[in-house]
mmCIF file of C-alpha atoms in Angstrom:
data_model
loop_
_atom_site.group_PDB
_atom_site.id
_atom_site.type_symbol
_atom_site.label_atom_id
_atom_site.label_comp_id
_atom_site.label_asym_id
_atom_site.label_seq_id
_atom_site.Cartn_x
_atom_site.Cartn_y
_atom_site.Cartn_z
ATOM 1 C CA MET X 1 9.256 -26.454 -14.244
ATOM 2 C CA ASN X 2 10.610 -27.253 -10.037
ATOM 3 C CA ILE X 3 9.701 -24.030 -7.840
ATOM 4 C CA LYS X 4 10.911 -24.256 -4.293
ATOM 5 C CA ILE X 5 10.682 -21.678 -2.339
ATOM 6 C CA ASP X 6 11.445 -20.563 0.681
ATOM 7 C CA LEU X 7 9.086 -19.371 3.344
ATOM 8 C CA SER X 8 11.402 -19.615 6.644
ATOM 9 C CA LYS X 9 11.477 -15.361 7.463
ATOM 10 C CA THR X 10 7.872 -15.078 7.086
ATOM 11 C CA ILE X 11 5.456 -14.720 10.316
ATOM 12 C CA LEU X 12 3.165 -16.349 7.956
ATOM 13 C CA ARG X 13 1.122 -19.689 9.995
ATOM 14 C CA ASP X 14 2.204 -23.094 8.677
ATOM 15 C CA GLU X 15 -1.206 -22.989 6.993
ATOM 16 C CA GLN X 16 -0.746 -20.276 4.843
ATOM 17 C CA LYS X 17 2.917 -21.369 4.249
ATOM 18 C CA GLN X 18 1.351 -24.604 3.013
ATOM 19 C CA SER X 19 -1.735 -22.542 0.868
ATOM 20 C CA ILE X 20 1.395 -20.536 -1.270
ATOM 21 C CA SER X 21 4.171 -23.509 -1.548
ATOM 22 C CA SER X 22 0.911 -25.209 -3.002
ATOM 23 C CA PHE X 23 -0.007 -22.367 -5.059
ATOM 24 C CA CYS X 24 3.169 -22.041 -6.501
ATOM 25 C CA ASP X 25 3.754 -25.627 -7.038
ATOM 26 C CA SER X 26 0.152 -25.852 -9.351
ATOM 27 C CA LEU X 27 1.898 -22.984 -11.304
ATOM 28 C CA ALA X 28 4.954 -24.386 -12.004
ATOM 29 C CA GLY X 29 2.437 -27.318 -13.608
ATOM 30 C CA VAL X 30 0.649 -24.603 -16.007
ATOM 31 C CA PRO X 31 1.732 -25.173 -19.564
ATOM 32 C CA ASP X 32 4.205 -22.327 -21.572
ATOM 33 C CA LEU X 33 4.818 -20.632 -18.315
ATOM 34 C CA SER X 34 8.206 -19.587 -17.228
ATOM 35 C CA ILE X 35 8.276 -17.893 -14.068
ATOM 36 C CA GLN X 36 11.882 -15.904 -13.386
ATOM 37 C CA SER X 37 11.004 -14.376 -10.178
ATOM 38 C CA ILE X 38 8.336 -15.194 -7.156
ATOM 39 C CA LEU X 39 7.839 -12.096 -4.275
ATOM 40 C CA LEU X 40 5.906 -12.227 -1.497
ATOM 41 C CA TYR X 41 4.721 -8.569 -0.633
ATOM 42 C CA GLY X 42 2.209 -6.423 1.237
ATOM 43 C CA SER X 43 1.416 -7.466 4.694
ATOM 44 C CA ALA X 44 2.443 -10.880 4.987
ATOM 45 C CA ALA X 45 6.190 -10.106 4.304
ATOM 46 C CA ARG X 46 6.178 -7.607 7.154
ATOM 47 C CA THR X 47 4.679 -8.096 11.090
ATOM 48 C CA ASP X 48 1.175 -6.588 10.461
ATOM 49 C CA TYR X 49 -0.282 -9.576 8.767
ATOM 50 C CA ARG X 50 -3.940 -10.580 10.047
ATOM 51 C CA PRO X 51 -4.892 -14.149 9.289
ATOM 52 C CA GLY X 52 -8.833 -13.922 7.438
ATOM 53 C CA ARG X 53 -8.434 -10.503 6.846
ATOM 54 C CA SER X 54 -5.083 -9.692 4.994
ATOM 55 C CA ASP X 55 -4.560 -10.535 1.522
ATOM 56 C CA ILE X 56 -1.689 -12.627 0.800
ATOM 57 C CA ASN X 57 0.386 -10.585 -2.119
ATOM 58 C CA LEU X 58 2.022 -12.821 -4.716
ATOM 59 C CA LEU X 59 4.180 -11.116 -7.069
ATOM 60 C CA ILE X 60 4.908 -13.640 -10.201
ATOM 61 C CA ILE X 61 7.056 -12.452 -12.497
ATOM 62 C CA PRO X 62 7.314 -14.708 -16.317
ATOM 63 C CA ASP X 63 8.535 -14.113 -19.602
ATOM 64 C CA ARG X 64 5.012 -12.875 -20.510
ATOM 65 C CA ALA X 65 1.572 -12.085 -19.392
ATOM 66 C CA ASP X 66 -0.495 -12.461 -22.124
ATOM 67 C CA THR X 67 -4.308 -13.771 -22.707
ATOM 68 C CA VAL X 68 -2.771 -17.004 -23.514
ATOM 69 C CA THR X 69 -0.681 -17.351 -20.618
ATOM 70 C CA LEU X 70 -3.227 -15.467 -18.180
ATOM 71 C CA GLN X 71 -5.931 -18.132 -20.157
ATOM 72 C CA ASN X 72 -3.547 -21.030 -18.608
ATOM 73 C CA CYS X 73 -3.702 -20.180 -14.955
ATOM 74 C CA LEU X 74 -7.465 -18.942 -13.889
ATOM 75 C CA GLU X 75 -7.624 -22.867 -12.273
ATOM 76 C CA VAL X 76 -5.027 -21.811 -10.390
ATOM 77 C CA VAL X 77 -5.584 -18.359 -9.446
ATOM 78 C CA THR X 78 -9.225 -19.566 -8.616
ATOM 79 C CA GLU X 79 -8.082 -21.701 -6.159
ATOM 80 C CA GLY X 80 -5.577 -19.566 -4.671
ATOM 81 C CA ARG X 81 -8.010 -16.581 -4.133
ATOM 82 C CA ALA X 82 -10.181 -18.921 -1.950
ATOM 83 C CA ALA X 83 -7.097 -19.487 0.083
ATOM 84 C CA GLY X 84 -6.141 -15.575 0.194
ATOM 85 C CA ILE X 85 -3.656 -15.092 -2.116
ATOM 86 C CA SER X 86 -3.613 -12.546 -4.299
ATOM 87 C CA PRO X 87 -1.207 -12.464 -7.716
ATOM 88 C CA LEU X 88 0.018 -9.447 -9.188
ATOM 89 C CA PHE X 89 1.684 -10.879 -12.649
ATOM 90 C CA LEU X 90 4.176 -8.563 -14.310
ATOM 91 C CA THR X 91 7.117 -9.037 -16.479
ATOM 92 C CA ALA X 92 9.990 -7.641 -15.904
ATOM 93 C CA SER X 93 9.720 -5.074 -18.428
ATOM 94 C CA ASP X 94 6.227 -4.312 -16.570
ATOM 95 C CA LEU X 95 8.309 -3.743 -13.362
ATOM 96 C CA VAL X 96 9.702 -0.652 -15.352
ATOM 97 C CA LYS X 97 6.643 0.835 -16.349
ATOM 98 C CA LEU X 98 5.801 0.755 -12.960
ATOM 99 C CA SER X 99 8.464 2.276 -11.202
ATOM 100 C CA GLU X 100 7.564 5.317 -13.606
ATOM 101 C CA ALA X 101 4.120 5.319 -13.973
ATOM 102 C CA PHE X 102 3.007 4.577 -10.108
ATOM 103 C CA PRO X 103 6.562 5.223 -7.761
ATOM 104 C CA LEU X 104 4.975 5.115 -4.535
ATOM 105 C CA LYS X 105 2.877 1.307 -4.804
ATOM 106 C CA TYR X 106 6.153 0.765 -7.177
ATOM 107 C CA LEU X 107 7.992 1.568 -3.601
ATOM 108 C CA SER X 108 5.570 0.179 -1.551
ATOM 109 C CA ILE X 109 6.228 -3.498 -2.722
ATOM 110 C CA GLN X 110 9.632 -2.945 -3.269
ATOM 111 C CA GLU X 111 10.232 -1.782 0.718
ATOM 112 C CA SER X 112 7.748 -5.127 2.017
ATOM 113 C CA HIS X 113 8.760 -7.981 0.213
ATOM 114 C CA LEU X 114 10.853 -11.109 0.457
ATOM 115 C CA LEU X 115 12.380 -12.928 -2.490
ATOM 116 C CA LEU X 116 10.604 -16.672 -2.270
ATOM 117 C CA TYR X 117 12.180 -17.912 -5.849
ATOM 118 C CA GLY X 118 14.500 -16.597 -8.164
ATOM 119 C CA ASP X 119 16.172 -13.382 -8.791
ATOM 120 C CA ASP X 120 15.139 -10.040 -7.119
ATOM 121 C CA PRO X 121 14.466 -7.295 -9.908
ATOM 122 C CA LEU X 122 13.188 -5.044 -7.295
ATOM 123 C CA LEU X 123 16.728 -4.160 -6.187
ATOM 124 C CA GLN X 124 17.412 -2.955 -10.251
ATOM 125 C CA ILE X 125 15.183 -0.081 -10.214
ATOM 126 C CA GLN X 126 15.374 3.085 -8.327
ATOM 127 C CA ILE X 127 12.698 6.213 -8.190
ATOM 128 C CA GLY X 128 14.260 9.436 -7.929
ATOM 129 C CA SER X 129 13.417 11.635 -5.653
ATOM 130 C CA GLU X 130 11.751 14.698 -7.919
ATOM 131 C CA ALA X 131 9.362 11.246 -9.273
ATOM 132 C CA LEU X 132 8.265 10.480 -5.783
ATOM 133 C CA ARG X 133 7.392 14.556 -5.063
ATOM 134 C CA LEU X 134 5.525 14.606 -7.945
ATOM 135 C CA ARG X 135 3.230 11.690 -7.333
ATOM 136 C CA CYS X 136 3.030 13.174 -3.658
ATOM 137 C CA ARG X 137 1.812 16.044 -4.511
ATOM 138 C CA GLN X 138 -0.803 14.086 -7.100
ATOM 139 C CA GLU X 139 -2.077 11.716 -4.197
ATOM 140 C CA MET X 140 -2.285 15.028 -1.817
ATOM 141 C CA LEU X 141 -4.144 16.742 -4.100
ATOM 142 C CA ASN X 142 -6.548 14.216 -5.013
ATOM 143 C CA LEU X 143 -7.434 13.863 -1.269
ATOM 144 C CA LEU X 144 -7.531 17.341 -1.410
ATOM 145 C CA MET X 145 -10.375 17.312 -3.979
ATOM 146 C CA ARG X 146 -12.360 14.662 -2.161
ATOM 147 C CA LEU X 147 -12.439 16.398 0.921
ATOM 148 C CA ARG X 148 -13.991 19.510 -0.181
ATOM 149 C CA ARG X 149 -16.962 16.937 -2.411
ATOM 150 C CA ASN X 150 -17.624 14.811 -0.159
ATOM 151 C CA TYR X 151 -18.284 18.064 2.543
ATOM 152 C CA LEU X 152 -20.350 19.282 0.052
ATOM 153 C CA TYR X 153 -21.839 16.211 -1.310
ATOM 154 C CA SER X 154 -22.779 15.219 2.551
ATOM 155 C CA MET X 155 -24.160 18.567 3.371
ATOM 156 C CA GLY X 156 -21.738 18.183 6.153
ATOM 157 C CA HIS X 157 -23.023 15.899 7.733
ATOM 158 C CA HIS X 158 -21.803 12.084 8.683
ATOM 159 C CA LEU X 159 -18.026 12.944 7.819
ATOM 160 C CA SER X 160 -16.625 10.298 10.042
ATOM 161 C CA GLY X 161 -16.497 7.846 8.021
ATOM 162 C CA PHE X 162 -14.362 9.478 4.904
ATOM 163 C CA LEU X 163 -12.225 10.420 7.843
ATOM 164 C CA ILE X 164 -11.674 6.534 8.083
ATOM 165 C CA THR X 165 -11.289 5.319 4.821
ATOM 166 C CA SER X 166 -8.635 8.068 3.909
ATOM 167 C CA LEU X 167 -6.378 7.163 7.428
ATOM 168 C CA LYS X 168 -4.580 4.390 5.240
ATOM 169 C CA SER X 169 -3.481 6.036 1.624
ATOM 170 C CA PHE X 170 -2.350 9.169 3.562
ATOM 171 C CA LEU X 171 -0.229 8.055 6.411
ATOM 172 C CA GLU X 172 1.055 5.960 3.592
ATOM 173 C CA VAL X 173 1.703 8.918 2.093
ATOM 174 C CA LEU X 174 2.775 11.192 4.152
ATOM 175 C CA ARG X 175 5.821 8.190 5.490
ATOM 176 C CA ILE X 176 6.787 9.101 1.239
ATOM 177 C CA VAL X 177 7.180 12.813 2.042
ATOM 178 C CA LEU X 178 9.112 12.576 5.851
ATOM 179 C CA CYS X 179 11.606 10.317 3.338
ATOM 180 C CA LEU X 180 11.637 13.668 0.749
ATOM 181 C CA LYS X 181 12.617 16.053 3.595
ATOM 182 C CA ILE X 182 14.911 13.552 5.945
ATOM 183 C CA HIS X 183 16.208 11.533 2.884
ATOM 184 C CA GLN X 184 15.213 8.328 5.152
ATOM 185 C CA MET X 185 11.888 6.484 5.073
ATOM 186 C CA PRO X 186 10.763 6.000 8.113
ATOM 187 C CA THR X 187 8.670 2.780 9.430
ATOM 188 C CA ARG X 188 4.898 2.755 9.801
ATOM 189 C CA GLU X 189 6.057 2.841 13.538
ATOM 190 C CA GLN X 190 8.049 6.350 13.463
ATOM 191 C CA THR X 191 5.937 7.979 10.978
ATOM 192 C CA LEU X 192 3.896 10.126 13.477
ATOM 193 C CA ASN X 193 6.375 10.689 15.738
ATOM 194 C CA LEU X 194 8.743 11.891 13.067
ATOM 195 C CA ALA X 195 5.679 13.982 11.584
ATOM 196 C CA GLU X 196 5.628 15.577 15.150
ATOM 197 C CA LYS X 197 8.705 16.971 14.606
ATOM 198 C CA ILE X 198 8.262 18.191 11.448
ATOM 199 C CA TYR X 199 4.644 19.327 10.994
ATOM 200 C CA GLY X 200 4.233 20.360 15.000
ATOM 201 C CA ALA X 201 0.949 19.999 16.694
ATOM 202 C CA ASP X 202 -1.421 19.901 13.486
ATOM 203 C CA ILE X 203 -0.463 16.256 13.747
ATOM 204 C CA SER X 204 -2.163 15.373 16.612
ATOM 205 C CA VAL X 205 -5.491 15.697 14.388
ATOM 206 C CA ILE X 206 -4.043 12.435 12.942
ATOM 207 C CA ARG X 207 -4.041 10.573 16.766
ATOM 208 C CA GLU X 208 -7.619 11.743 16.939
ATOM 209 C CA MET X 209 -8.416 9.811 13.661
ATOM 210 C CA LEU X 210 -6.840 6.828 14.686
ATOM 211 C CA ASP X 211 -8.365 6.825 18.177
ATOM 212 C CA ILE X 212 -11.889 7.172 16.543
ATOM 213 C CA LYS X 213 -10.784 4.549 13.733
ATOM 214 C CA ASP X 214 -9.360 2.026 16.930
ATOM 215 C CA SER X 215 -12.507 2.411 18.614
ATOM 216 C CA ARG X 216 -15.374 1.936 16.305
ATOM 217 C CA THR X 217 -17.263 4.802 17.450
ATOM 218 C CA SER X 218 -18.070 8.136 15.903
ATOM 219 C CA PRO X 219 -18.317 11.448 17.990
ATOM 220 C CA ASP X 220 -20.937 14.546 17.949
ATOM 221 C CA GLU X 221 -20.603 15.345 14.417
ATOM 222 C CA ASP X 222 -20.005 18.964 16.273
ATOM 223 C CA THR X 223 -16.973 17.191 17.316
ATOM 224 C CA VAL X 224 -16.202 15.369 13.815
ATOM 225 C CA LEU X 225 -16.493 18.579 11.947
ATOM 226 C CA VAL X 226 -13.915 19.763 14.345
ATOM 227 C CA ILE X 227 -11.717 17.321 12.639
ATOM 228 C CA TYR X 228 -12.534 17.300 9.487
ATOM 229 C CA THR X 229 -11.251 21.068 9.635
ATOM 230 C CA ARG X 230 -7.940 20.254 10.952
ATOM 231 C CA TYR X 231 -7.465 17.292 8.607
ATOM 232 C CA PHE X 232 -8.220 19.366 5.823
ATOM 233 C CA LYS X 233 -5.244 22.422 7.036
ATOM 234 C CA LEU X 234 -3.120 19.741 7.380
ATOM 235 C CA VAL X 235 -3.353 18.209 3.638
ATOM 236 C CA GLU X 236 -3.298 22.030 2.592
ATOM 237 C CA LYS X 237 -0.224 22.306 4.509
ATOM 238 C CA ILE X 238 2.084 19.155 3.472
ATOM 239 C CA LEU X 239 0.138 20.116 -0.474
ATOM 240 C CA ASP X 240 1.894 23.863 -0.200
ATOM 241 C CA GLU X 241 4.897 22.588 1.301
ATOM 242 C CA LEU X 242 5.524 19.641 -1.558
#
């Protein structure tokens, strides 16, 4: 099988492009592997890819992905991982199941992807708003429970670490929540400004958390506790309105 991929629309450096090309060429030589599509997704398909820190996420859509097929791919995948390539093997039917079971994950891939080879199956599956709403409720409720547990287990101390580690997933869910409200997906750059219009001054705690993350320093524990409490209340508010 001959695979010719198009990386012209990516921001990747020549080194990363060559790694992807070599990986796909090697996949083409795997016995009994029939590939329908290859897609680049995540930061490497956007503009926030960071060489050496971000994975190069590739969605590989084969006719089948049983253990025999995966066994044949082991050597190629191992070499790809050494170059920062993180492949995800899903069949076309797996994609449908993914969209139903993990709609936020599917939507994230669907929103930030580039077709490198074959047909684009992600354009054929649409997720209903109620499925997204239910998943957002689950994510926000899970975060609320973790906030409570973390506070109790830490005895109210050393809270800044949890705040920082929860930010990325919170912001991704917040984007979907905003999409449900305005019926249009905001960009990551638009998220906080739009959230301020909807939630007012409550959203300022997220900017303070981002400042802590960017500065890589932690304020005193009393200040962190105030931020933790405000974050807690914001999550409760969003959850109540879902």
